[in-house]
Short mmCIF file of C-alpha atoms and ligand atoms in Angstrom, two decimals:
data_model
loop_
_atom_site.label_atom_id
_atom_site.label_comp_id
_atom_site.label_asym_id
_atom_site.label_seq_id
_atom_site.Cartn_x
_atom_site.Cartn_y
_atom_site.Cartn_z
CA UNK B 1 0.00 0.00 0.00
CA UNK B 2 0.82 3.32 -0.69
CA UNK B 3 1.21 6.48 1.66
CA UNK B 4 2.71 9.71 2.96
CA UNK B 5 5.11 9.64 6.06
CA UNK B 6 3.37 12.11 8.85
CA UNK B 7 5.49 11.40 11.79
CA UNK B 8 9.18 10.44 12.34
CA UNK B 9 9.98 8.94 15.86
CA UNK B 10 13.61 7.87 15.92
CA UNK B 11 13.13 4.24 14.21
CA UNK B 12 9.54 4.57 13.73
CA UNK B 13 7.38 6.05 11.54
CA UNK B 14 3.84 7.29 11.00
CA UNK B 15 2.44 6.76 7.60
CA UNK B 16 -0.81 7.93 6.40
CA UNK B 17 -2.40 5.12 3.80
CA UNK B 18 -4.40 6.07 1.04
CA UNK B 19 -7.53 4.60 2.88
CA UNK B 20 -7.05 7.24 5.29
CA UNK B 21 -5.76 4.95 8.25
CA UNK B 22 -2.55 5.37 10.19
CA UNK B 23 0.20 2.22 10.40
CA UNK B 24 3.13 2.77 12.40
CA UNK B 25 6.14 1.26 10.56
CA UNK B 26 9.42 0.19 10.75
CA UNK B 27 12.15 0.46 7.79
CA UNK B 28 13.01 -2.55 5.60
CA UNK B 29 16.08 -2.14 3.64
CA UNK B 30 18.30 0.81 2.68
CA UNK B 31 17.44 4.30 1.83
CA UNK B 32 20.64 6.43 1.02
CA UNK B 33 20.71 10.04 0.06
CA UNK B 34 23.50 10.71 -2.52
CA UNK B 35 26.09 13.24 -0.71
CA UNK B 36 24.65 12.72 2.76
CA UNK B 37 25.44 10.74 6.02
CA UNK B 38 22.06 10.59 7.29
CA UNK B 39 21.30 10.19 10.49
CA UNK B 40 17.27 8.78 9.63
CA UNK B 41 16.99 7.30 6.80
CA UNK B 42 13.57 8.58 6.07
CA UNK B 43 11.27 12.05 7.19
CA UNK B 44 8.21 13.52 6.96
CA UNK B 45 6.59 14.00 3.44
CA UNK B 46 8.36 11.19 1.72
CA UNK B 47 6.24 9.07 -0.37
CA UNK B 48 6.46 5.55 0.73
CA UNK B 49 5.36 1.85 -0.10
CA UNK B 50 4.23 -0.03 2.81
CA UNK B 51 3.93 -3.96 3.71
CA UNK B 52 1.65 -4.50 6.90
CA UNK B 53 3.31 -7.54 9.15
CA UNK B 54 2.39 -10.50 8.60
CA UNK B 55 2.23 -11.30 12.19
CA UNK B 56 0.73 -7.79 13.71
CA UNK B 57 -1.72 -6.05 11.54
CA UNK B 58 -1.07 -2.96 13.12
CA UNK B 59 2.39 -2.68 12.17
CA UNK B 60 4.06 -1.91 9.47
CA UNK B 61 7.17 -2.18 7.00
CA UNK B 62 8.53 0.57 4.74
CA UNK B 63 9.65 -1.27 1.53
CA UNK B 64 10.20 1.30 -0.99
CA UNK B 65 10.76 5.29 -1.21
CA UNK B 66 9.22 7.20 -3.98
CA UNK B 67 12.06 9.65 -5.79
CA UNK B 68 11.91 13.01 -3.69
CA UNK B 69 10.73 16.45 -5.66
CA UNK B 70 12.98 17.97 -2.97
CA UNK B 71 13.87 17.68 0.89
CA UNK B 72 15.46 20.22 3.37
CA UNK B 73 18.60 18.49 5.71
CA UNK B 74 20.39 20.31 8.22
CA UNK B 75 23.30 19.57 10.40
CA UNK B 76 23.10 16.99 12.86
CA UNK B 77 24.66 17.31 16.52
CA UNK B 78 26.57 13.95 15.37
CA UNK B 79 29.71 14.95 13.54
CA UNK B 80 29.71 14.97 9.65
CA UNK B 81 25.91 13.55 9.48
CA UNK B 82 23.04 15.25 8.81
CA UNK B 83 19.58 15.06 9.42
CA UNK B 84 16.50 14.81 7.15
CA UNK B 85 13.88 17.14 8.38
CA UNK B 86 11.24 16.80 5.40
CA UNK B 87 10.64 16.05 1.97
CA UNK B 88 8.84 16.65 -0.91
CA UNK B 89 7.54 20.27 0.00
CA UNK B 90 5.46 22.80 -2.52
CA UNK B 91 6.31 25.95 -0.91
CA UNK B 92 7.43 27.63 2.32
CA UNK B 93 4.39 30.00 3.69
CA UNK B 94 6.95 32.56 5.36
CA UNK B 95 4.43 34.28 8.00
CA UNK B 96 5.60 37.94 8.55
CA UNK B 97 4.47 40.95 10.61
CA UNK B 98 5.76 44.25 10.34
CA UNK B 99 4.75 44.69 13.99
CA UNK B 100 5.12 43.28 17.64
CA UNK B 101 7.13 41.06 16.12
CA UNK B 102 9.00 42.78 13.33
CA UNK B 103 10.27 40.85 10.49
CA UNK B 104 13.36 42.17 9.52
CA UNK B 105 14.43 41.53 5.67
CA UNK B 106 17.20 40.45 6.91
CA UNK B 107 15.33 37.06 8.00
CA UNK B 108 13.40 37.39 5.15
CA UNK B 109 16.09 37.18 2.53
CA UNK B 110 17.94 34.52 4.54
CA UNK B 111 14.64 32.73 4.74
CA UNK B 112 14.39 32.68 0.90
CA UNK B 113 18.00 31.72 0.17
CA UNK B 114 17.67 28.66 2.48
CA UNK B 115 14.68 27.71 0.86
CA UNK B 116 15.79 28.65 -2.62
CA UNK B 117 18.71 26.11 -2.10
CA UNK B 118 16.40 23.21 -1.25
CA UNK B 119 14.13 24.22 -4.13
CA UNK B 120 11.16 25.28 -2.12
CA UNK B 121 9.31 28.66 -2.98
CA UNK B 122 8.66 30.95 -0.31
CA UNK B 123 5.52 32.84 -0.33
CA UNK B 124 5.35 35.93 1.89
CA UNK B 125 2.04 35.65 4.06
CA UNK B 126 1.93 39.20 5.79
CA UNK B 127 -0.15 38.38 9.34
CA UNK B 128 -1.72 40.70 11.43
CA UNK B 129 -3.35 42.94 8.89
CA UNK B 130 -5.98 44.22 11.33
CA UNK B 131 -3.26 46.06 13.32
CA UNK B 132 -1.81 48.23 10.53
CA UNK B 133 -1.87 51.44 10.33
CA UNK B 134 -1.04 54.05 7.12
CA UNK B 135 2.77 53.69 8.11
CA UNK B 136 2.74 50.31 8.80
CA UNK B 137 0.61 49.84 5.57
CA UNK B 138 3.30 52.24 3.46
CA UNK B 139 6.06 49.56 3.97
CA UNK B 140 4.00 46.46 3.46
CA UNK B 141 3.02 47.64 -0.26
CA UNK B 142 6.94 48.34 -0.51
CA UNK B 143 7.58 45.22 0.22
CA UNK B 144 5.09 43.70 -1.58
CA UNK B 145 6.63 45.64 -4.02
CA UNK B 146 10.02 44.44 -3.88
CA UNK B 147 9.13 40.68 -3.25
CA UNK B 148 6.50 40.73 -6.50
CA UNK B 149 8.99 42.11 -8.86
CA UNK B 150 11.90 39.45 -7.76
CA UNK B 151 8.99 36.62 -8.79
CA UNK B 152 7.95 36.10 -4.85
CA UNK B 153 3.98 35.88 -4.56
CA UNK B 154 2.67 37.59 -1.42
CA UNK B 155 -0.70 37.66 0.82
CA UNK B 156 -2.20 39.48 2.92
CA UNK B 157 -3.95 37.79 6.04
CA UNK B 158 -5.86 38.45 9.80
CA UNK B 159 -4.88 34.95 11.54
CA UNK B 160 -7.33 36.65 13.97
CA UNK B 161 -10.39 37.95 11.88
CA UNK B 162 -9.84 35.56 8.57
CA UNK B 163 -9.38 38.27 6.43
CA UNK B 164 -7.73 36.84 3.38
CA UNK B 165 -7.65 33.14 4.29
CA UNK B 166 -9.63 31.73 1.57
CA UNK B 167 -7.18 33.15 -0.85
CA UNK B 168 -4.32 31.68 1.19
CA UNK B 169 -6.48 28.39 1.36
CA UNK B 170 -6.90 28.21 -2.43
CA UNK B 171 -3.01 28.32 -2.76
CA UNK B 172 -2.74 25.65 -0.13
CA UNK B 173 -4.91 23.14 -1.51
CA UNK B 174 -3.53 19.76 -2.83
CA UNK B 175 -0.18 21.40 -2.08
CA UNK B 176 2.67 20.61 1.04
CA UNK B 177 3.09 23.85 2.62
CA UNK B 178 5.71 24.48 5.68
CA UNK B 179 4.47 26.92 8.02
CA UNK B 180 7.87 29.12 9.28
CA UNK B 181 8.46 32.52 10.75
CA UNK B 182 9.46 34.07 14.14
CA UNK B 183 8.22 33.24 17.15
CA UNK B 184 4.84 35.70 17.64
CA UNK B 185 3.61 35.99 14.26
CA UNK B 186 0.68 33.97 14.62
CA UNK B 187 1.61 30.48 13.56
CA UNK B 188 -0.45 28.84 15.74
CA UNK B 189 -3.22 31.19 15.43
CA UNK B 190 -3.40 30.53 11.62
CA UNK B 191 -2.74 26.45 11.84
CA UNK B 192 -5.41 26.27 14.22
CA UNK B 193 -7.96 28.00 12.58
CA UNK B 194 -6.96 26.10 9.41
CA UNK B 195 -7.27 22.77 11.45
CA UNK B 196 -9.80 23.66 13.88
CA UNK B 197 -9.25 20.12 15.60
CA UNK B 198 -5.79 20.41 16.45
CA UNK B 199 -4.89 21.69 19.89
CA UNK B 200 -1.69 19.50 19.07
CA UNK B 201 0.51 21.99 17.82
CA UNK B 202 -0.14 25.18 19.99
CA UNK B 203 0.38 22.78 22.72
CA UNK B 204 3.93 21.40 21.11
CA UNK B 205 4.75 25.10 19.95
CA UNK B 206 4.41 26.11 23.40
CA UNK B 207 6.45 23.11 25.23
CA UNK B 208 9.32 23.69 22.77
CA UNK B 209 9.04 27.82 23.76
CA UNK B 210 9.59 26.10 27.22
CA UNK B 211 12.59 24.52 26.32
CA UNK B 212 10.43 21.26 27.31
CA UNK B 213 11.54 19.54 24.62
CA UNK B 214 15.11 19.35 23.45
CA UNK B 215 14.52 17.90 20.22
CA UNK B 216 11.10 18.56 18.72
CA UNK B 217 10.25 15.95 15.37
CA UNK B 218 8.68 17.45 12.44
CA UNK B 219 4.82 16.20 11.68
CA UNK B 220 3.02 16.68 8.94
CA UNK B 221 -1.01 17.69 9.14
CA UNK B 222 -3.67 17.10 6.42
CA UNK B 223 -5.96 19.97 5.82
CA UNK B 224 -9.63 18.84 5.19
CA UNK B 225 -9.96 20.66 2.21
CA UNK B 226 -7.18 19.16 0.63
CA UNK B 227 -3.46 19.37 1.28
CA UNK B 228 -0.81 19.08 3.96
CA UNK B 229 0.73 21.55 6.44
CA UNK B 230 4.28 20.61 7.15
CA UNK B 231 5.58 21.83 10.76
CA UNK B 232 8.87 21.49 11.70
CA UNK B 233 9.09 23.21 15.41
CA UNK B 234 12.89 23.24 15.19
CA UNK B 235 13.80 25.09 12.48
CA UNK B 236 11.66 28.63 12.23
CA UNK B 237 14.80 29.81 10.27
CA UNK B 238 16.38 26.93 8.25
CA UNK B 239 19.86 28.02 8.20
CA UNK B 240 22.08 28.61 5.83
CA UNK B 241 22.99 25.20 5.76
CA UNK B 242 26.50 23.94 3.83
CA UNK B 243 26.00 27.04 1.33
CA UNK B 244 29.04 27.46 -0.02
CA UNK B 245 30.12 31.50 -0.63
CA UNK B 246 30.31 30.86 -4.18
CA UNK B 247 27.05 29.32 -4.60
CA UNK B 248 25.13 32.03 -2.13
CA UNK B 249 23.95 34.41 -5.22
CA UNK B 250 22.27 31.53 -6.99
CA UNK B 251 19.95 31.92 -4.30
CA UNK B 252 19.05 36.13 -4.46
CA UNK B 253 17.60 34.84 -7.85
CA UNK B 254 17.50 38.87 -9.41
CA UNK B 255 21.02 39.19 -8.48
CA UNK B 256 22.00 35.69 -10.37
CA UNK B 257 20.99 37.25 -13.17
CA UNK B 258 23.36 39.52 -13.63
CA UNK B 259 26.66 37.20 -12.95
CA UNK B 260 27.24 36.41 -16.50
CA UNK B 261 28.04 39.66 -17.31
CA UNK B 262 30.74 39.44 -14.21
CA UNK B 263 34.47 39.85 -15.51
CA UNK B 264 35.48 36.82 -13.19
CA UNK B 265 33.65 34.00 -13.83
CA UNK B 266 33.76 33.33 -9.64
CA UNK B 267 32.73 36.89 -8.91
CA UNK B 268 31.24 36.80 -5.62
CA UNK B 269 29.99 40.41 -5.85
CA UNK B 270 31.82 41.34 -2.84
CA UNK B 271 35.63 42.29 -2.48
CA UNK B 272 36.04 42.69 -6.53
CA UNK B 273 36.58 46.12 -8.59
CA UNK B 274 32.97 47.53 -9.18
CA UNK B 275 34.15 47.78 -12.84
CA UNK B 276 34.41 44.53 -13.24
CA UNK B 277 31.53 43.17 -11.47
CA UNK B 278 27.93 43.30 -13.36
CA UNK B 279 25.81 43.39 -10.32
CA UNK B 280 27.98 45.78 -8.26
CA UNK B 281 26.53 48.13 -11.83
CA UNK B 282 23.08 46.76 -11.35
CA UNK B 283 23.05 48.10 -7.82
CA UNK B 284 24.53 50.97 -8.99
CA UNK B 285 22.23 51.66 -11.76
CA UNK B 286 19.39 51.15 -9.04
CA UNK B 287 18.13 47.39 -10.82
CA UNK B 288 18.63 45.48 -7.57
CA UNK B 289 17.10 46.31 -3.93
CA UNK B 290 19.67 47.75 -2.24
CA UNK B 291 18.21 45.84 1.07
CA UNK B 292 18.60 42.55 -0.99
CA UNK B 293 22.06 43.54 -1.54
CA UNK B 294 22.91 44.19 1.31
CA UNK B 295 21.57 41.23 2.95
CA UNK B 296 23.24 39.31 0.15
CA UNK B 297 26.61 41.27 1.17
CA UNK B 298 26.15 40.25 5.14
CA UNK B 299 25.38 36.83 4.19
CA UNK B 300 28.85 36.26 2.20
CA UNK B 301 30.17 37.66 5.35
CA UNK B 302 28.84 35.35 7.35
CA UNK B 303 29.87 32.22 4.86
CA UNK B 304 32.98 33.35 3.41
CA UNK B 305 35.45 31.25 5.88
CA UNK B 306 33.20 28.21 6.23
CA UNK B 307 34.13 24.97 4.87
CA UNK B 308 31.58 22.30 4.46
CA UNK B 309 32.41 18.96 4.91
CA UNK B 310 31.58 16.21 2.87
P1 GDP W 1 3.34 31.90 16.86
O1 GDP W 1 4.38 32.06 17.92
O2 GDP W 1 3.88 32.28 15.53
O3 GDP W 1 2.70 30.56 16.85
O4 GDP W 1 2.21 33.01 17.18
P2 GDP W 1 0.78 32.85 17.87
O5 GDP W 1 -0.20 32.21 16.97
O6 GDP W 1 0.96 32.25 19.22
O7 GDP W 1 0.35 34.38 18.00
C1 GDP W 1 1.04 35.32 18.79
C2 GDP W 1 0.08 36.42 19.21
O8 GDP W 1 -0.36 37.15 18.08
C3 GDP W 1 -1.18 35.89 19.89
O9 GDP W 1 -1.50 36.75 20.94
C4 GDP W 1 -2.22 35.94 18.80
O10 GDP W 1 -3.51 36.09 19.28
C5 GDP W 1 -1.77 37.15 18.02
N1 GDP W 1 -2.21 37.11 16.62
C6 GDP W 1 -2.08 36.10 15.76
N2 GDP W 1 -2.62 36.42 14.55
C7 GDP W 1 -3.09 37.68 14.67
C8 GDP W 1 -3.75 38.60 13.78
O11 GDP W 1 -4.02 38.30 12.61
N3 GDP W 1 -4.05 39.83 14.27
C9 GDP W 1 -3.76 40.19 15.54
N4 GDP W 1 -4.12 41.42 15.93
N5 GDP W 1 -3.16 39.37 16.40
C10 GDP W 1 -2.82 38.14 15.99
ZN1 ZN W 2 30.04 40.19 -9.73
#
């Protein structure tokens, strides 16, 4: 039987069946992930074939792994491994709030690299819109701005009053959506009223806020009208995991444009001579966000020194 891995529990997992039933299951075999110690073998999202036990009914065996569309690891706590957080996700619902929290671009940029260099979209789900005033609402349609012309999609939501959540519902459905974003943006408030059953995750949000919970497994949710919310309560930033300072502008996907017309076919777009660097003219010439740059700019600080291992 086929299903969709929901839950990952050290050596057990959760799957979801296409009947709709849950089987806890145990791995049969090898999974390996080219370029990757692993520390589990498999995570939420992946696509999986299933044998029940021929002894217990309400076990299970994981027999085969359908190819991944994409998967987000990070670093593990165990030396050169890594760990498999969750795979096969359709976009990254990044909530922001330009208020009690802010959300700096700053995170925002280094949210959408990180994402960019699993594959995922990010779509930029401003919360909160009952609270804004005419200043507050000034830099959201700059930033809507800004985000829209680089090919990001953005919405507008309450969490609180449902303003906009059928639109953000529509883009949900039949899709694998990760919920991320600080702490106080209204997560919870907007999973729960998407999945009005689930105390679950306020309740596990909270606990990890606690510091309850060292180590706190991703889970996967299925929306009733179609879909799957992907929460992962230990990562609301992803990291810039094993980016390599070379690779970084690959990711600021308006500023990758311009690197073919670089004089130095590894221009970084940081220490080189402006004149020979095409996106140090773009800036110039006013054709790239000079917040994106500069974000980019901080982030190749960050990375320049750091050597991945392999
Ligand atoms: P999380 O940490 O991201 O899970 O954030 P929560 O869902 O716990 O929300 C943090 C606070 O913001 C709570 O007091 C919520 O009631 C409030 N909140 C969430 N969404 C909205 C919204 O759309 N408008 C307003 N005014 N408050 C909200
Ligand atoms: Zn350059």
């Amino acid at each position: 039987m086929r299903g969709i891995v929901t839950k990952s529990t050290g050596s057990w997992y959760s799957v979801r069946l296409e009947n709709g039933t849950d089987l806890e299951c145990r791995v049969k075999g090898k999974f390996r992930l080219k370029g990757y110690k692993l520390t589990n073998p498999l995570a939420v999202g992946d696509k999986v074939l299933v044998k029940i036990d021929e002894l217990d009914e309400n076990i299970g065996q994981i027999i085969e792994l359908e190819q991944r569309q994409n998967y987000i690891v990070r670093k593990s706590v165990h030396a050169r491994k890594h760990s498999l957080i969750a795979s096969n996700i359709d976009q990254a619902l990044l909530i922001v709030t330009l208020g009690y929290p802010r959300t700096s671009t700053g995170f925002i940029d280094r949210f959408i690299a990180s994402a960019e260099r699993f594959n995922i979209p990010t779509v930029l789900v401003f919360n909160k819109m009952d609270q804004y005033g005419p200043e507050s609402m000034k830099t959201l349609i700059e930033l809507e701005n800004l985000y829209g012309n680089i090919g990001y999609k953005t919405m507008k939501i309450s969490a609180l009053n449902g303003d906009g959540i059928e639109e953000l519902k529509s883009l949900m459905k039949s899709k694998n959506s990760l919920v991320s974003g600080h702490s106080g943006v209204g997560k919870s408030t907007l999973v729960n009223g998407l999945i009005p059953d689930l105390d679950l995750y306020t309740q596990e949000v909270t606990d990890y806020g606690k510091g309850q919970h060292t180590t706190t497994h991703a889970q996967c949710y299925e929306l009733d009208f179609g879909g799957w919310i992907i929460d992962t309560p230990g990562i609301k930033e992803f990291g810039l995991v094993d980016i390599l300072v070379e690779d970084l502008d690959k990711y600021f996907v308006e500023i990758y444009k311009y690197k073919a017309a670089c004089k130095y076919n590894n221009c970084i777009h940081y220490n080189e001579p402006a004149g020979s660097c095409a996106v140090k003219l773009a800036f110039a010439e006013g054709k790239i966000a000079s917040s994106r740059y500069e974000n980019y700019l901080k982030l190749v600080e960050e990375i320049k020194d750091f050597k991945p291992y392999l």
